[in-house]
Every structure is written in structure tokens, then in C-alpha cells.
Short mmCIF file of C-alpha atoms in Angstrom, two decimals:
data_model
loop_
_atom_site.label_atom_id
_atom_site.label_comp_id
_atom_site.label_asym_id
_atom_site.label_seq_id
_atom_site.Cartn_x
_atom_site.Cartn_y
_atom_site.Cartn_z
CA MET U 1 108.57 -88.38 33.85
CA ARG U 2 106.36 -87.46 36.78
CA ARG U 3 109.06 -88.71 39.16
CA LEU U 4 111.74 -86.57 37.49
CA ARG U 5 113.07 -83.84 39.79
CA THR U 6 115.13 -80.73 39.19
CA ALA U 7 117.94 -82.24 41.27
CA ASP U 8 118.00 -85.25 38.93
CA LEU U 9 118.55 -82.98 35.94
CA ASP U 10 121.28 -80.98 37.66
CA GLN U 11 123.05 -84.22 38.53
CA TRP U 12 122.73 -85.41 34.93
CA TYR U 13 124.13 -82.12 33.58
CA SER U 14 127.12 -82.42 35.91
CA LYS U 15 127.75 -85.96 34.73
CA LEU U 16 127.61 -84.87 31.09
CA ARG U 17 130.12 -82.12 31.77
CA ARG U 18 132.52 -84.56 33.45
CA SER U 19 132.33 -87.54 31.10
CA GLY U 20 129.45 -87.20 28.64
CA ALA U 21 131.49 -87.17 25.44
CA ALA U 22 132.91 -90.15 23.55
CA GLY U 23 135.54 -92.06 25.50
CA GLY U 24 134.41 -90.56 28.78
CA LYS U 25 135.72 -87.11 27.90
CA PRO U 26 134.08 -83.90 29.17
CA LEU U 27 131.18 -82.53 27.17
CA ALA U 28 131.22 -78.88 26.15
CA PRO U 29 128.85 -76.55 28.05
CA ASN U 30 127.10 -75.53 24.82
CA THR U 31 126.34 -79.19 24.03
CA VAL U 32 124.86 -79.71 27.49
CA MET U 33 122.82 -76.53 27.04
CA ARG U 34 121.35 -77.92 23.81
CA ALA U 35 120.35 -81.13 25.60
CA HIS U 36 118.73 -79.02 28.33
CA ALA U 37 116.85 -76.95 25.74
CA VAL U 38 115.38 -80.06 24.09
CA LEU U 39 114.37 -81.55 27.44
CA ARG U 40 112.91 -78.26 28.64
CA ARG U 41 110.70 -77.96 25.55
CA ALA U 42 109.56 -81.56 25.89
CA LEU U 43 108.63 -81.15 29.56
CA ALA U 44 106.93 -77.81 28.89
CA GLN U 45 104.82 -79.52 26.25
CA GLY U 46 103.93 -82.20 28.79
CA VAL U 47 102.70 -79.52 31.20
CA LYS U 48 100.76 -77.82 28.42
CA CYS U 49 99.00 -81.06 27.51
CA GLY U 50 98.18 -81.85 31.12
CA TRP U 51 100.42 -84.89 31.35
CA LEU U 52 102.65 -83.21 33.96
CA THR U 53 101.83 -80.74 36.69
CA VAL U 54 105.25 -79.08 36.72
CA SER U 55 108.38 -79.11 34.56
CA ALA U 56 111.51 -80.31 36.33
CA ALA U 57 113.60 -78.35 33.82
CA ALA U 58 112.02 -75.01 34.71
CA ASN U 59 114.35 -74.44 37.67
CA ALA U 60 117.28 -76.60 36.54
CA SER U 61 120.80 -75.16 36.40
CA PRO U 62 122.62 -76.28 33.25
CA PRO U 63 126.24 -75.13 32.83
CA ARG U 64 126.72 -71.70 31.34
CA SER U 65 129.29 -71.26 28.62
CA LYS U 66 131.89 -68.56 29.11
CA LYS U 67 132.25 -65.86 26.51
CA GLN U 68 135.47 -66.32 24.60
CA HIS U 69 137.67 -63.43 23.57
CA LEU U 70 138.68 -63.92 19.95
CA GLU U 71 142.01 -62.57 18.76
CA LEU U 72 141.87 -62.20 14.99
CA PRO U 73 145.06 -62.56 12.95
CA ASP U 74 146.36 -59.53 11.10
CA PRO U 75 147.10 -59.65 7.33
CA ALA U 76 150.78 -60.42 7.97
CA ASP U 77 149.84 -63.43 10.11
CA VAL U 78 147.45 -64.66 7.41
CA ALA U 79 150.19 -64.34 4.79
CA ARG U 80 152.67 -66.31 6.91
CA LEU U 81 150.08 -68.98 7.69
CA SER U 82 149.15 -69.32 4.02
CA GLU U 83 152.79 -69.64 3.01
CA ALA U 84 153.43 -72.33 5.61
CA ALA U 85 150.21 -74.17 4.75
CA ALA U 86 151.21 -74.42 1.09
CA ASN U 87 154.01 -76.78 2.12
CA VAL U 88 151.45 -79.11 3.71
CA ASN U 89 148.72 -78.93 1.06
CA PRO U 90 148.74 -76.64 -2.00
CA SER U 91 144.99 -76.04 -1.61
CA LEU U 92 145.11 -74.75 1.96
CA PRO U 93 146.18 -71.14 1.20
CA THR U 94 142.97 -70.68 -0.77
CA TYR U 95 140.81 -71.49 2.22
CA PHE U 96 142.90 -69.57 4.75
CA ARG U 97 142.70 -66.40 2.68
CA LEU U 98 138.98 -66.78 2.03
CA ALA U 99 138.33 -67.41 5.72
CA ALA U 100 140.26 -64.27 6.65
CA ALA U 101 138.48 -62.18 4.00
CA THR U 102 134.91 -63.40 4.57
CA GLY U 103 134.73 -64.83 8.10
CA ALA U 104 133.06 -67.95 6.69
CA ARG U 105 133.22 -71.28 8.50
CA GLY U 106 135.72 -73.89 7.37
CA GLY U 107 133.01 -76.39 6.45
CA ASP U 108 131.22 -73.82 4.30
CA LEU U 109 134.41 -72.89 2.47
CA CYS U 110 135.23 -76.54 1.75
CA ALA U 111 131.74 -77.03 0.34
CA LEU U 112 131.89 -73.88 -1.78
CA ARG U 113 131.82 -74.25 -5.57
CA TRP U 114 132.61 -71.77 -8.33
CA LYS U 115 129.01 -71.67 -9.52
CA ARG U 116 127.91 -70.46 -6.07
CA ILE U 117 129.96 -67.28 -6.23
CA GLY U 118 128.05 -64.30 -7.61
CA PHE U 119 130.94 -62.20 -8.92
CA ARG U 120 128.64 -59.56 -10.38
CA GLN U 121 126.50 -58.99 -7.27
CA ALA U 122 127.22 -56.32 -4.67
CA PRO U 123 127.73 -57.39 -1.99
CA ARG U 124 128.85 -60.63 -3.54
CA ASP U 125 127.00 -63.79 -2.75
CA ALA U 126 128.80 -67.04 -1.99
CA ARG U 127 126.76 -70.07 -1.00
CA PRO U 128 128.07 -73.57 -0.21
CA GLU U 129 126.89 -76.62 -2.08
CA HIS U 130 124.26 -78.96 -0.66
CA GLY U 131 125.25 -82.49 0.31
CA ARG U 132 124.30 -85.50 -1.78
CA GLY U 133 122.54 -88.75 -1.08
CA GLY U 134 119.53 -87.18 0.57
CA ARG U 135 121.61 -85.63 3.32
CA GLN U 136 122.44 -81.95 3.44
CA ALA U 137 126.00 -81.73 4.67
CA HIS U 138 126.05 -77.97 4.80
CA ARG U 139 123.12 -75.65 5.26
CA GLU U 140 122.94 -73.05 2.55
CA ARG U 141 124.02 -69.68 3.81
CA HIS U 142 125.14 -66.35 2.43
CA GLU U 143 128.56 -64.80 2.90
CA ASP U 144 129.78 -61.39 1.82
CA ALA U 145 132.81 -62.20 -0.28
CA PRO U 146 135.33 -59.40 -0.86
CA GLY U 147 134.50 -57.03 -3.70
CA PRO U 148 136.88 -55.67 -6.35
CA GLN U 149 140.23 -54.75 -4.77
CA GLY U 150 138.83 -55.97 -1.44
CA HIS U 151 136.50 -52.96 -0.98
CA GLY U 152 133.33 -54.94 -0.15
CA ARG U 153 131.40 -54.42 3.04
CA ARG U 154 130.20 -56.94 5.58
CA ARG U 155 126.60 -57.29 6.71
CA ASP U 156 127.31 -55.15 9.78
CA GLY U 157 128.52 -52.31 7.57
CA SER U 158 132.21 -52.69 8.39
CA ARG U 159 134.66 -52.70 5.53
CA ALA U 160 135.85 -56.14 4.50
CA ARG U 161 139.52 -56.99 4.85
CA ARG U 162 141.59 -56.46 1.71
CA ALA U 163 141.98 -59.64 -0.32
CA PRO U 164 143.88 -60.35 -3.54
CA ARG U 165 142.07 -60.49 -6.84
CA GLY U 166 141.22 -63.94 -8.02
CA VAL U 167 141.42 -67.17 -6.09
CA PRO U 168 144.76 -68.76 -5.21
CA SER U 169 145.39 -72.18 -6.70
CA ALA U 170 148.29 -74.56 -6.09
CA GLY U 171 150.99 -73.03 -3.95
CA GLY U 172 148.96 -69.93 -3.18
CA GLU U 173 149.52 -68.46 -6.66
CA VAL U 174 146.71 -67.31 -8.93
CA SER U 175 146.67 -69.16 -12.23
CA GLU U 176 146.45 -66.93 -15.27
CA ARG U 177 143.25 -68.57 -16.46
CA ALA U 178 141.56 -68.30 -13.07
CA ARG U 179 142.63 -64.65 -12.87
CA SER U 180 141.22 -63.89 -16.31
CA GLU U 181 137.93 -65.62 -15.49
CA VAL U 182 137.53 -63.61 -12.29
CA MET U 183 138.42 -60.37 -14.06
CA GLN U 184 135.94 -61.21 -16.81
CA ALA U 185 133.18 -61.86 -14.27
CA GLU U 186 133.96 -58.63 -12.45
CA SER U 187 133.57 -56.66 -15.67
CA GLY U 188 130.04 -58.01 -16.12
CA LYS U 189 130.90 -60.61 -18.75
CA PRO U 190 130.03 -64.27 -18.13
CA ALA U 191 132.90 -66.42 -16.94
CA ASN U 192 133.84 -69.28 -19.27
CA PHE U 193 133.86 -72.08 -16.73
CA THR U 194 132.64 -75.42 -18.02
CA PRO U 195 129.82 -77.19 -16.11
CA ASP U 196 132.37 -79.55 -14.56
CA GLU U 197 134.56 -76.64 -13.46
CA GLN U 198 131.60 -74.84 -11.94
CA SER U 199 131.10 -77.81 -9.61
CA MET U 200 134.74 -77.81 -8.52
CA THR U 201 135.98 -76.42 -5.23
CA LEU U 202 137.75 -73.08 -5.41
CA ALA U 203 141.15 -74.76 -5.22
CA ARG U 204 140.58 -76.96 -8.29
CA VAL U 205 140.22 -74.68 -11.31
CA PRO U 206 142.52 -76.12 -14.00
CA ASP U 207 144.76 -73.84 -16.05
CA ARG U 208 144.20 -74.66 -19.71
CA SER U 209 146.69 -72.08 -20.98
#
């Protein structure tokens, strides 16, 4: 570590950017930045403990990621995408509409269960399920789900995008039972989901009517 130079790190960062990913593919700048951050902390600790006189990472030049301009789809685009997705997988419209309404990540939406949605809170609280087998697949986080008639507000104070009542099931339609359960929860009455149904994803609420 004492022989490590700043030039060595810069050369390593360049190599990671060119072919550091699997199969010799380029590595994303953010990934290289994370590697630099870990190495920088380790070398700084070495200096602090007296094992090194200087940190080679202090003056290194890792790649900087460019800010991306995000173009968000309008409600009409979301509707067309949901309609097309239903032909591929009946469950997909549920997640597309939730993603558009809440801004949640895809992994969090896939891990979301009915029991994690606080229908009677304002703003509503939706938290993904933890992974099993001693490994947490998704970190628990809070999302502002749309309120009644889509009039909820996001954390930054902006008004949430309008979303339909209930949660779409197969084909993007809202089953009558799922609709009644959501309406019941919104009115302050407990929803009648069974324990097994509470652990289901939002696209798997059976209609027992």
C-alpha cells in the first residue's frame, strides 16, 4: 500500500471504465465512484492510524457521472403502456400504474405486499417486504402512495399524480372484491384480507365473488 501512487489509481479507474464489468464490458461511472469511495476511506484510515504517510486516493481522479435529464411519461403514455403490457403479462399494468403514481423503484414494487399498505394513513405508507433466508432482498423504505381520488401529496409537497381507485388485477381491470376491500379500508374499516392474501403481491388478490 505504501508503494501505491495516485497515477496507479487513475490507471485502474480508466481500466474499470473500459472493461471492468462482466464479459469485459464497460463499468458505469457510478460503480467506479463507489469503488473509489471505499478505497479512499480505507487509505484515509491507514493515514489516521499511522500506517501510511499519505493517501494515494486523496488526489485521484475517478470518472464523474453525467447528470441525466429524465423525461417523465404523461398519463396518456402510462395508459398506453399499461394496455400494451397487459398483453405480455396481466400483472404488469399494476406495477406500471403504481410506479407512475408513486415514483417507487421497480424492485420495491415487486416486493410490496398488501399488508404493507397503510390505506388509512395520510400520507399513505407503503413498505416493501423483507427478503427471506437471512438475506434482505429489499431495504425497507417508505413511499407516498396516492390518496383517495389520487389527491395525496409527495414528500416534497407536490401533488401526486392522479391514480385510479383500487389496484388493477389481471388485464389492468380492478376486481370487484379488490375494489370493495380498498373502499372499505379508505372508509376506516378494516379490510377483510386473509393472512395469506396479505402476503400476496398487489397483482395477486383473488376475487372470491
